[in-house]
XYZ file of C-alpha atoms in Angstrom:
698
model
C 143.378 92.873 86.329
C 143.797 96.198 88.111
C 142.032 96.367 91.458
C 141.713 100.116 91.179
C 141.840 102.590 88.317
C 142.211 105.556 90.582
C 145.592 106.912 91.868
C 146.190 107.658 95.480
C 147.268 111.086 96.596
C 150.912 111.508 95.662
C 150.657 108.639 93.192
C 150.841 108.617 89.420
C 150.273 111.968 87.726
C 150.165 110.275 84.347
C 147.684 107.545 83.416
C 147.143 105.284 86.400
C 147.364 101.535 86.436
C 144.484 100.340 84.358
C 144.833 103.231 81.843
C 142.849 103.480 78.702
C 143.900 101.083 75.910
C 145.804 102.576 73.013
C 147.939 104.972 75.111
C 150.865 103.426 76.955
C 151.268 104.537 80.561
C 153.426 107.615 80.876
C 152.885 108.711 77.279
C 152.137 112.337 76.654
C 150.443 113.641 73.502
C 152.929 114.740 70.899
C 155.932 113.210 72.685
C 158.256 110.569 71.361
C 157.416 107.154 72.796
C 155.830 108.378 75.929
C 158.171 111.072 77.244
C 157.078 114.712 77.139
C 159.218 117.738 77.918
C 156.398 119.471 79.757
C 154.024 117.008 81.423
C 150.541 118.470 81.793
C 149.339 119.555 85.210
C 147.727 116.610 86.991
C 144.019 116.659 87.928
C 143.261 116.728 91.600
C 143.265 113.081 92.738
C 140.164 111.675 94.404
C 140.110 111.200 98.165
C 140.713 107.528 98.896
C 139.039 105.947 101.946
C 141.519 105.209 104.621
C 142.458 101.571 105.259
C 145.300 102.025 107.737
C 143.145 100.638 110.592
C 141.667 97.856 108.474
C 142.692 94.193 108.551
C 143.482 93.265 104.946
C 143.433 89.538 104.103
C 145.330 89.099 100.861
C 145.737 86.170 98.435
C 145.547 87.948 95.069
C 143.353 88.180 93.108
C 141.278 87.746 96.283
C 141.148 90.401 99.002
C 139.024 90.980 102.089
C 138.997 94.422 103.790
C 137.740 94.093 107.341
C 137.241 96.370 110.312
C 138.679 95.156 113.638
C 135.183 94.311 114.920
C 134.778 91.694 112.176
C 131.383 92.731 110.782
C 131.262 93.643 107.127
C 128.952 96.647 107.161
C 129.351 97.858 103.553
C 130.817 101.103 104.880
C 133.746 102.510 102.889
C 135.954 99.800 101.320
C 134.855 96.945 103.611
C 134.100 93.761 101.767
C 135.379 90.706 99.905
C 136.874 91.328 96.433
C 138.082 89.270 93.528
C 140.041 90.840 90.663
C 138.989 94.304 91.783
C 135.235 93.621 92.148
C 133.412 93.564 95.460
C 131.580 90.244 95.713
C 130.358 90.704 99.295
C 129.790 94.115 100.835
C 127.857 93.076 103.920
C 128.092 90.217 106.395
C 126.574 91.131 109.742
C 126.200 88.526 112.479
C 123.551 88.682 115.212
C 123.012 86.177 118.023
C 119.793 86.302 119.996
C 118.936 89.564 118.182
C 122.168 91.404 119.075
C 125.582 91.887 117.587
C 128.448 90.339 119.574
C 130.574 92.760 121.602
C 133.813 93.020 119.645
C 136.830 92.070 121.727
C 139.717 91.528 119.318
C 140.506 91.438 115.680
C 143.929 90.294 114.448
C 145.721 88.867 111.456
C 146.399 85.149 111.764
C 148.272 85.030 108.479
C 148.629 87.216 105.389
C 145.413 85.781 103.939
C 143.380 85.266 107.114
C 141.966 87.259 110.058
C 140.413 86.091 113.350
C 137.799 88.079 115.282
C 136.707 87.390 118.836
C 133.506 88.640 120.449
C 131.155 87.839 123.268
C 127.404 87.705 123.796
C 125.415 87.823 127.053
C 122.706 85.189 126.786
C 119.246 85.360 128.433
C 119.509 84.455 132.078
C 123.101 85.742 132.586
C 123.013 87.388 136.038
C 126.631 88.444 136.501
C 129.006 90.559 134.465
C 130.547 87.620 132.661
C 129.266 86.792 129.156
C 128.229 83.156 128.690
C 128.872 82.914 124.965
C 132.077 83.507 122.987
C 132.007 84.095 119.253
C 134.987 83.339 117.037
C 135.085 84.235 113.344
C 137.850 83.323 110.947
C 137.706 85.034 107.527
C 139.973 84.345 104.548
C 140.822 86.563 101.611
C 138.407 84.695 99.319
C 135.518 85.290 101.686
C 135.430 81.821 103.213
C 134.348 82.295 106.803
C 133.888 80.002 109.848
C 131.715 81.298 112.684
C 131.833 79.332 115.942
C 129.711 79.959 119.093
C 131.232 78.513 122.267
C 129.090 78.194 125.329
C 130.384 78.434 128.886
C 126.880 78.202 130.343
C 126.022 75.247 132.540
C 122.656 74.689 130.830
C 121.631 73.894 127.281
C 121.102 76.868 125.012
C 118.817 77.367 121.995
C 119.518 80.680 120.371
C 118.515 82.286 117.082
C 121.504 83.109 114.847
C 121.204 85.225 111.741
C 123.605 86.552 109.147
C 122.610 89.539 107.006
C 124.412 89.503 103.655
C 124.612 92.014 100.854
C 126.414 92.518 97.523
C 126.756 95.438 95.173
C 129.246 93.813 92.750
C 130.905 97.228 92.601
C 134.294 97.868 91.042
C 136.947 98.858 93.646
C 137.446 102.123 91.748
C 133.819 103.033 92.346
C 134.127 102.015 95.998
C 137.246 104.173 96.387
C 135.519 107.187 94.912
C 132.447 106.746 97.160
C 130.095 105.726 94.317
C 129.684 101.979 94.633
C 125.963 101.961 93.686
C 123.061 100.336 95.538
C 123.031 96.797 96.893
C 121.536 94.228 94.578
C 118.481 92.190 95.392
C 119.203 88.611 96.467
C 117.521 85.410 95.470
C 117.511 82.118 97.291
C 119.943 79.667 95.722
C 120.701 76.222 97.104
C 121.934 76.573 100.677
C 122.407 80.301 100.442
C 121.761 83.444 98.420
C 122.720 84.744 94.983
C 123.058 88.268 93.534
C 123.163 89.026 89.854
C 124.374 92.278 88.301
C 125.009 93.626 84.819
C 127.156 91.929 82.248
C 126.251 88.463 83.555
C 128.161 88.999 86.742
C 126.907 87.103 89.776
C 127.994 85.924 93.210
C 126.664 83.204 95.471
C 127.135 82.649 99.195
C 126.520 79.117 100.428
C 126.225 77.976 104.036
C 126.935 74.755 105.896
C 124.833 73.629 107.695
C 121.968 74.850 105.511
C 119.980 77.594 107.124
C 116.558 76.990 108.524
C 115.272 80.109 106.793
C 116.529 82.193 103.881
C 114.891 85.587 103.451
C 115.923 86.836 100.024
C 114.308 90.281 100.309
C 116.247 91.075 103.425
C 119.368 89.044 102.470
C 119.168 87.138 105.757
C 120.061 83.526 106.608
C 118.757 82.104 109.922
C 119.544 79.142 112.144
C 118.477 77.873 115.553
C 121.768 77.202 117.312
C 121.581 74.414 119.928
C 124.507 74.249 122.328
C 125.003 71.744 125.097
C 126.764 72.914 128.270
C 130.318 73.750 127.152
C 129.306 72.953 123.524
C 129.837 74.667 120.211
C 127.865 75.526 117.094
C 129.646 76.318 113.759
C 128.491 77.866 110.498
C 130.693 77.934 107.440
C 130.165 80.416 104.589
C 131.721 80.200 101.101
C 131.683 82.951 98.460
C 131.544 81.825 94.804
C 132.260 84.188 91.949
C 129.935 83.334 89.051
C 131.100 86.119 86.759
C 132.026 85.394 83.111
C 135.504 83.940 82.767
C 135.537 82.441 86.295
C 135.396 78.674 86.817
C 131.969 77.602 88.009
C 131.899 77.719 91.795
C 135.487 78.797 92.066
C 136.332 80.783 95.239
C 138.113 84.048 94.825
C 141.540 82.776 95.655
C 141.606 79.885 93.222
C 144.697 79.437 91.113
C 147.238 80.932 93.567
C 150.877 80.790 92.475
C 152.723 77.885 94.002
C 155.094 78.075 96.931
C 158.073 77.328 94.698
C 158.439 81.043 93.821
C 159.757 82.160 97.236
C 161.678 80.048 99.712
C 160.811 79.414 103.361
C 163.360 81.582 105.160
C 163.800 81.859 108.900
C 165.656 84.205 111.292
C 166.493 83.155 114.854
C 168.547 85.010 117.389
C 168.865 87.051 120.539
C 166.232 89.533 119.263
C 163.093 87.684 118.254
C 161.675 90.614 116.167
C 163.741 89.985 113.003
C 162.225 86.507 112.831
C 158.705 87.862 113.164
C 159.335 90.553 110.573
C 160.955 88.139 108.123
C 158.074 85.639 108.505
C 155.410 88.302 108.010
C 157.243 89.874 105.040
C 157.609 86.599 103.175
C 153.946 85.832 103.831
C 153.002 89.258 102.452
C 155.150 88.715 99.363
C 153.435 85.447 98.695
C 150.004 87.017 99.208
C 150.878 89.759 96.676
C 151.828 87.322 93.918
C 149.507 87.488 90.948
C 149.455 85.870 87.543
C 149.801 87.620 84.232
C 146.268 87.039 82.783
C 147.645 86.606 79.231
C 150.553 84.446 80.413
C 149.343 82.416 83.420
C 152.746 80.691 83.925
C 154.296 84.062 84.827
C 153.750 85.692 88.168
C 154.751 89.052 89.526
C 154.164 91.058 92.673
C 151.339 93.586 92.889
C 152.743 96.926 93.927
C 150.419 97.122 96.925
C 146.995 96.422 98.374
C 144.323 97.644 98.038
C 145.024 100.406 95.463
C 147.816 99.143 93.219
C 147.208 95.617 91.975
C 147.402 96.170 88.233
C 150.010 95.221 85.597
C 153.654 94.699 86.468
C 155.450 97.841 87.679
C 158.924 99.135 88.498
C 158.150 98.446 92.175
C 157.584 94.767 91.356
C 161.071 94.640 89.818
C 162.633 96.448 92.824
C 160.940 93.955 95.115
C 162.086 90.956 92.987
C 165.669 92.265 93.243
C 165.489 92.618 97.053
C 163.954 89.114 97.290
C 166.773 87.360 95.286
C 168.004 85.638 98.445
C 164.632 83.820 98.452
C 165.247 82.441 94.933
C 165.604 83.731 91.409
C 162.258 82.536 90.022
C 160.348 85.685 90.851
C 162.997 87.828 89.147
C 162.707 85.642 85.997
C 158.917 85.959 85.710
C 158.936 89.639 86.562
C 161.603 90.419 83.948
C 159.688 88.359 81.436
C 156.509 90.310 82.057
C 158.250 93.647 81.791
C 160.113 92.571 78.684
C 156.765 92.251 76.930
C 156.215 95.979 77.428
C 159.478 97.075 75.771
C 159.161 99.550 72.945
C 160.455 98.252 69.602
C 160.918 99.558 66.088
C 164.519 100.679 66.110
C 163.846 104.291 67.023
C 165.404 106.418 69.726
C 163.060 104.935 72.349
C 163.418 101.383 71.286
C 164.211 99.170 74.276
C 162.654 101.455 76.862
C 160.063 99.886 79.127
C 156.713 101.587 79.532
C 155.595 102.999 82.823
C 153.485 105.815 84.253
C 154.748 109.115 85.512
C 154.981 109.266 89.311
C 154.972 112.208 91.750
C 158.457 113.360 92.631
C 157.715 115.717 95.523
C 157.171 119.449 95.781
C 160.254 120.573 93.896
C 160.546 118.483 90.768
C 158.258 117.397 87.892
C 157.004 113.823 87.855
C 159.523 111.091 87.149
C 159.055 108.202 84.705
C 158.788 104.760 86.330
C 159.366 103.252 82.899
C 162.893 104.719 82.841
C 163.434 103.306 86.348
C 162.356 99.857 85.211
C 164.478 100.066 82.051
C 167.581 100.824 84.091
C 166.731 98.138 86.714
C 166.218 95.246 84.280
C 169.908 94.569 83.415
C 170.835 95.029 87.099
C 168.310 92.471 88.266
C 169.318 89.988 85.597
C 173.024 90.444 86.380
C 172.563 90.023 90.117
C 170.162 87.072 89.664
C 172.988 85.403 87.769
C 175.252 85.917 90.792
C 172.632 84.292 93.034
C 172.321 81.245 90.773
C 170.023 82.022 87.877
C 169.621 78.895 85.660
C 171.348 79.130 82.295
C 168.146 78.662 80.301
C 166.536 81.655 82.061
C 169.623 83.776 81.434
C 169.629 82.939 77.734
C 165.992 83.751 77.432
C 166.168 87.135 79.189
C 169.554 88.379 78.026
C 167.993 90.039 74.881
C 165.651 92.054 77.170
C 168.673 93.324 79.125
C 170.613 94.059 75.894
C 167.784 96.203 74.535
C 167.638 98.151 77.828
C 171.399 98.714 77.673
C 171.213 99.824 74.051
C 168.561 102.389 75.072
C 170.852 103.596 77.918
C 173.789 104.119 75.558
C 171.706 106.038 73.062
C 169.964 108.169 75.698
C 173.101 109.084 77.693
C 174.941 109.890 74.442
C 177.814 112.411 74.586
C 176.475 114.122 77.696
C 176.716 110.950 79.710
C 173.544 111.819 81.679
C 170.071 110.283 81.475
C 167.211 112.828 81.477
C 163.971 112.078 83.294
C 161.129 112.282 82.435
C 161.785 113.652 78.950
C 164.621 114.646 76.637
C 164.647 118.160 78.160
C 165.296 116.781 81.637
C 165.858 117.499 84.399
C 168.702 115.150 85.156
C 167.962 113.504 88.496
C 170.729 112.203 90.779
C 168.691 109.119 91.557
C 168.288 108.321 87.875
C 172.054 108.783 87.278
C 172.764 106.342 90.116
C 170.466 103.788 88.447
C 172.055 104.401 85.052
C 175.608 104.059 86.392
C 174.799 100.839 88.165
C 173.087 99.491 84.994
C 176.096 100.371 82.850
C 178.621 98.636 85.128
C 176.571 95.563 85.938
C 175.345 95.385 82.336
C 178.981 95.469 81.072
C 179.891 92.668 83.494
C 176.858 90.640 82.248
C 177.658 91.109 78.567
C 181.327 90.129 79.081
C 180.289 87.012 81.000
C 177.891 85.938 78.263
C 180.369 86.624 75.454
C 178.338 89.505 74.027
C 179.796 92.774 72.701
C 179.233 96.205 74.247
C 180.841 95.905 77.685
C 183.667 98.315 76.976
C 181.299 100.970 75.628
C 179.170 100.710 78.742
C 182.169 101.087 81.016
C 183.226 104.156 79.063
C 179.725 105.537 79.454
C 179.819 104.896 83.155
C 183.151 106.727 83.461
C 181.812 109.736 81.566
C 178.718 109.772 83.780
C 180.819 109.475 86.925
C 183.120 112.372 86.002
C 180.286 114.630 84.996
C 178.259 113.776 88.109
C 181.082 114.662 90.468
C 181.681 117.878 88.616
C 178.101 119.096 88.316
C 176.058 117.372 91.095
C 178.255 117.819 94.131
C 177.572 121.060 95.965
C 180.311 122.259 98.306
C 179.402 124.010 101.526
C 180.867 124.648 104.991
C 179.280 121.435 106.358
C 181.231 119.219 103.972
C 178.973 119.393 100.889
C 176.014 117.452 99.612
C 174.751 115.942 96.361
C 172.126 117.862 94.346
C 168.883 116.000 93.854
C 168.646 117.210 90.229
C 170.167 119.520 87.635
C 168.509 121.274 84.724
C 169.958 121.732 81.235
C 170.240 125.440 82.009
C 172.611 124.717 84.915
C 170.018 125.195 87.650
C 170.426 122.759 90.583
C 167.923 121.529 93.147
C 169.695 121.025 96.478
C 166.968 119.488 98.636
C 168.349 116.515 100.557
C 166.234 113.434 101.151
C 166.125 109.679 101.236
C 166.806 109.558 97.486
C 170.484 110.021 98.363
C 170.531 106.395 99.627
C 170.499 105.259 95.958
C 173.966 106.784 95.516
C 175.268 104.105 97.880
C 173.592 101.189 96.081
C 176.302 100.230 93.603
C 175.322 96.671 92.798
C 177.131 93.284 92.937
C 179.876 92.100 90.656
C 181.824 88.786 90.562
C 183.810 87.516 93.472
C 181.606 89.383 95.942
C 182.904 92.780 94.748
C 180.790 95.913 94.805
C 180.715 98.010 91.669
C 182.132 101.498 91.670
C 179.789 104.253 92.836
C 179.225 107.741 91.503
C 180.915 109.319 94.509
C 184.481 109.200 95.694
C 185.424 108.005 99.191
C 185.172 111.437 100.859
C 181.851 112.200 99.219
C 180.498 108.771 100.182
C 181.488 109.326 103.837
C 179.701 112.698 103.769
C 176.494 111.211 102.345
C 176.616 108.471 105.026
C 176.971 111.150 107.683
C 174.075 113.112 106.303
C 171.807 110.044 106.206
C 172.475 109.555 109.896
C 171.540 113.110 110.967
C 168.190 113.772 112.761
C 167.083 115.777 109.746
C 166.883 112.548 107.708
C 166.826 109.714 110.305
C 163.429 110.217 111.987
C 164.088 107.424 114.531
C 161.538 105.283 112.627
C 163.416 105.278 109.290
C 164.681 107.552 106.581
C 162.707 110.657 105.596
C 162.077 111.073 101.865
C 162.820 114.811 102.300
C 164.858 116.277 105.156
C 163.017 117.906 108.053
C 164.837 121.208 107.436
C 164.147 121.351 103.692
C 161.522 123.759 102.190
C 158.304 121.962 101.422
C 158.856 119.264 104.075
C 155.638 117.442 104.887
C 155.834 114.369 107.232
C 152.983 112.797 105.197
C 154.468 113.601 101.781
C 155.209 110.572 99.673
C 158.300 112.311 98.371
C 158.280 115.245 100.761
C 159.075 113.742 104.156
C 157.326 110.430 104.773
C 159.389 107.337 105.593
C 159.450 105.102 102.589
C 160.369 101.611 103.743
C 162.230 100.467 100.638
C 164.337 103.651 100.625
C 165.319 103.048 104.251
C 166.195 99.401 103.300
C 168.373 100.663 100.412
C 170.159 102.982 102.883
C 170.697 100.235 105.435
C 172.166 97.855 102.905
C 174.303 100.515 101.216
C 175.671 101.882 104.447
C 176.385 98.433 105.796
C 178.198 97.324 102.618
C 180.412 100.439 102.623
C 181.334 100.025 106.353
C 179.206 102.845 107.871
C 177.805 100.566 110.533
C 176.651 103.223 113.007
C 174.287 104.867 110.544
C 173.132 101.492 109.129
C 172.378 100.134 112.607
C 170.415 103.229 113.632
C 168.161 103.051 110.551
C 167.710 99.289 110.934
C 166.739 99.566 114.600
C 164.254 102.324 113.721
C 162.754 100.236 110.960
C 162.474 97.193 113.218
C 160.780 99.249 115.936
C 158.323 100.605 113.396
C 157.592 97.122 112.125
C 156.769 95.982 115.682
C 154.278 98.891 116.024
C 152.672 97.851 112.719
C 152.437 94.194 113.922
C 155.234 93.347 111.460
C 153.181 94.161 108.350
C 155.012 97.263 107.171
C 153.123 99.738 104.985
C 154.826 101.210 101.932
C 155.273 104.460 103.846
C 154.339 106.192 107.123
C 154.705 109.698 108.480
C 158.214 111.017 108.988
C 157.354 112.491 112.381
C 160.353 112.738 114.773
C 160.399 109.831 117.197
C 159.733 110.700 120.866
C 159.857 108.708 124.017
C 156.770 106.485 124.225
C 155.660 107.487 120.709
C 154.621 105.294 117.841
C 154.979 105.717 114.064
C 152.039 107.538 112.544
C 150.262 105.697 109.649
C 149.839 107.373 106.312
C 146.104 107.294 105.475
C 146.596 106.401 101.758
C 149.497 103.955 102.108
C 149.200 100.436 100.694
C 149.631 97.734 103.299
C 150.968 95.226 102.454
C 153.216 96.613 99.724
C 155.752 94.739 97.673
C 158.699 97.093 98.166
C 158.021 97.288 101.893
C 157.911 93.557 102.399
C 160.907 92.870 100.210
C 162.683 95.894 101.710
C 162.388 94.347 105.139
C 164.099 91.178 103.813
C 166.798 93.316 102.175
C 167.483 95.368 105.350
C 167.600 92.362 107.698
C 169.938 90.393 105.469
C 172.378 93.345 105.488
C 173.262 92.031 108.983
C 174.953 89.052 107.235
C 176.170 90.853 104.123
C 175.840 87.819 101.811
C 177.629 88.334 98.468
C 177.256 85.278 96.201
C 179.020 84.522 92.934
C 177.326 81.296 91.790
C 179.009 81.302 88.341
C 182.389 81.635 90.140
C 181.349 78.953 92.676
C 181.920 81.189 95.684
C 180.016 83.076 98.362
C 181.326 85.500 100.919
C 179.748 87.131 103.960
C 180.470 90.628 105.252
C 178.483 90.863 108.541
C 178.079 93.991 110.585
C 180.939 93.700 113.077
C 178.966 95.633 115.678
C 176.197 92.962 115.726
C 173.541 95.576 116.504
C 170.831 92.952 117.157
C 173.022 90.413 118.835
C 173.515 86.911 117.492
C 171.290 85.967 114.555
C 170.986 82.986 112.175
C 169.342 83.009 108.746
C 168.262 79.738 107.166
C 166.242 78.675 104.147
C 167.954 81.168 101.822
C 168.861 80.061 98.311
C 172.345 80.385 96.757
C 173.257 78.611 93.517
C 169.915 76.858 93.655
C 170.542 75.145 97.010
C 169.637 75.953 100.622
C 171.950 78.388 102.345
C 172.261 79.241 106.072
C 174.489 81.699 107.826
C 175.066 82.681 111.456
C 176.394 85.964 112.804
C 177.647 85.815 116.378
C 177.487 88.448 119.099
C 181.023 89.529 118.163
C 179.995 90.128 114.554
C 181.724 87.084 113.193
C 179.959 85.278 110.331
C 179.849 81.550 109.684
C 178.229 79.716 106.774
C 176.402 76.655 108.117
C 174.782 75.305 104.980
C 175.632 75.825 101.329
C 175.612 74.126 97.931
C 178.291 71.534 97.502
C 181.423 72.848 95.900
C 180.932 76.553 96.792
C 184.082 78.253 98.089
C 183.199 80.012 101.355
C 184.730 83.207 102.636
C 184.124 85.793 105.405
């Protein structure tokens, strides 16, 4: 159910989401199980229409893309969509023959926008308009239009709504080739459009219109308003395409609220509460069902361009959202497990995924490898947060197959190549592999399964080789290399990727796993992440400002990627580097405020200046799963919650500097029960609510 088959600039350089059947994503001709030593040069990606100024109402599979004026004009991507098809391209309101003057458009919730306008009615003598127009539009196209009169006399005004539909696929809309509008026919209390393949859409109105002009696609009313009175029209969009329930609105069948908990943040600074509320709303809006397995839900990577099958980003987001419950991690792991390669060969156990742009210096990386290494980590940490035993038993074989692949792939060298057997070896991938080995070993031991010692040995081999071959000494204290080739060549460009070296993962008793770096190297990486070259003032740049090829808008070449900043905040906080963590967190929170708390997946890494604002990226998804979950992850670093549900304990390690003042988190879930924690202005943590029998520590 991909909303778009086209990649955004800087997006997959292999087959995009919604790739042709018969070739798994990321698979190159002649390569074993989808990994090629020399990926072909990518075709120039199409230019996507910008949506950074649009209001996106999301309740997947339903989506409405609206301009701030509220009219749907059919220009660019504007319209109401279901499962990647535009049901309604045009919805233009006129009162007394004129369009309302647009005054304000804003999001009222993740799935709903409100638009305010005004109309001067005949007889108005002064500058003040006598009629206010309020429109509320939902993701599924349901709309309420209300006229409010402030005139001291009765009004009788013509109201008309011009509607249109092209039933175009979002991919065609994105490429600028949606096709012509279809011809409407009168149907019941509204209009119907019918396209090829039996597809159709109907718009119904309440109250019924006085006139319905099919040729023009216009519905008309005579609105009668008493002094101070109102007149309301309600529109509903019904998808009549094959496979849709008759008369079902676009948002039917939404996953239930049991997947993510209701979490709140309250404190001296009100912005964390606003960001947390909006981020959880966005995560819920991005939930979508696996069409072949309706009981399973996962997060779409981002709206509007990346709402296809489950991705590595969905797994990253599920991991960051573990404090909201383990259910999302379970269903995401289940969906990814169904894509695992089998057959007992060298690639058996690897998860499929497309190649993704890696910036100006390196070849594309494989998101399937990223997901393969993340699976055992997410399962191991979900167990710490309170994963039910039945879910653990079901998913353990998936993690074991991933770990078997890791052992075979690392082999005697100890390193994991990416994207193919010929490399290069990326530092970020080694960090993922090292974490997977240690947390995977811990998981296998806890479940009484063999293989833990071999994984710990592999992690030790990887750690020794990484320190020997990836650390580059210099007069400034050294830095890690971003990648190393089999021929010994190193790439030294420093960027936000280095944050992954600090993300070691959670073991029992609230302990952090060992990292790839020693203490001195860790302190140096923390210092580098806090320098102006990487900390833009709005978050962490994906490539340092002083590095060759830096581009503030580059997805991997200088833009701020929210989830990478969140990883840095959490890693720095956990390792005691509070100054750098607090600086990045404040920058992220300031950026969130500028984006009205709906963070895009990335934005320009321009240096912050007095009075400035973060610059949007024209092709960024907003909302995006890793951005919304990253906000949760970064904010909860203030409390430093480290659960061990199997060990019946939970500890908190709050930031002692209390950079945002006092703050309280409630509605979290630890060991299957509500959990609340408070951090005071002196940086002292106190658990206020927890499951019975948990041993608490600070």
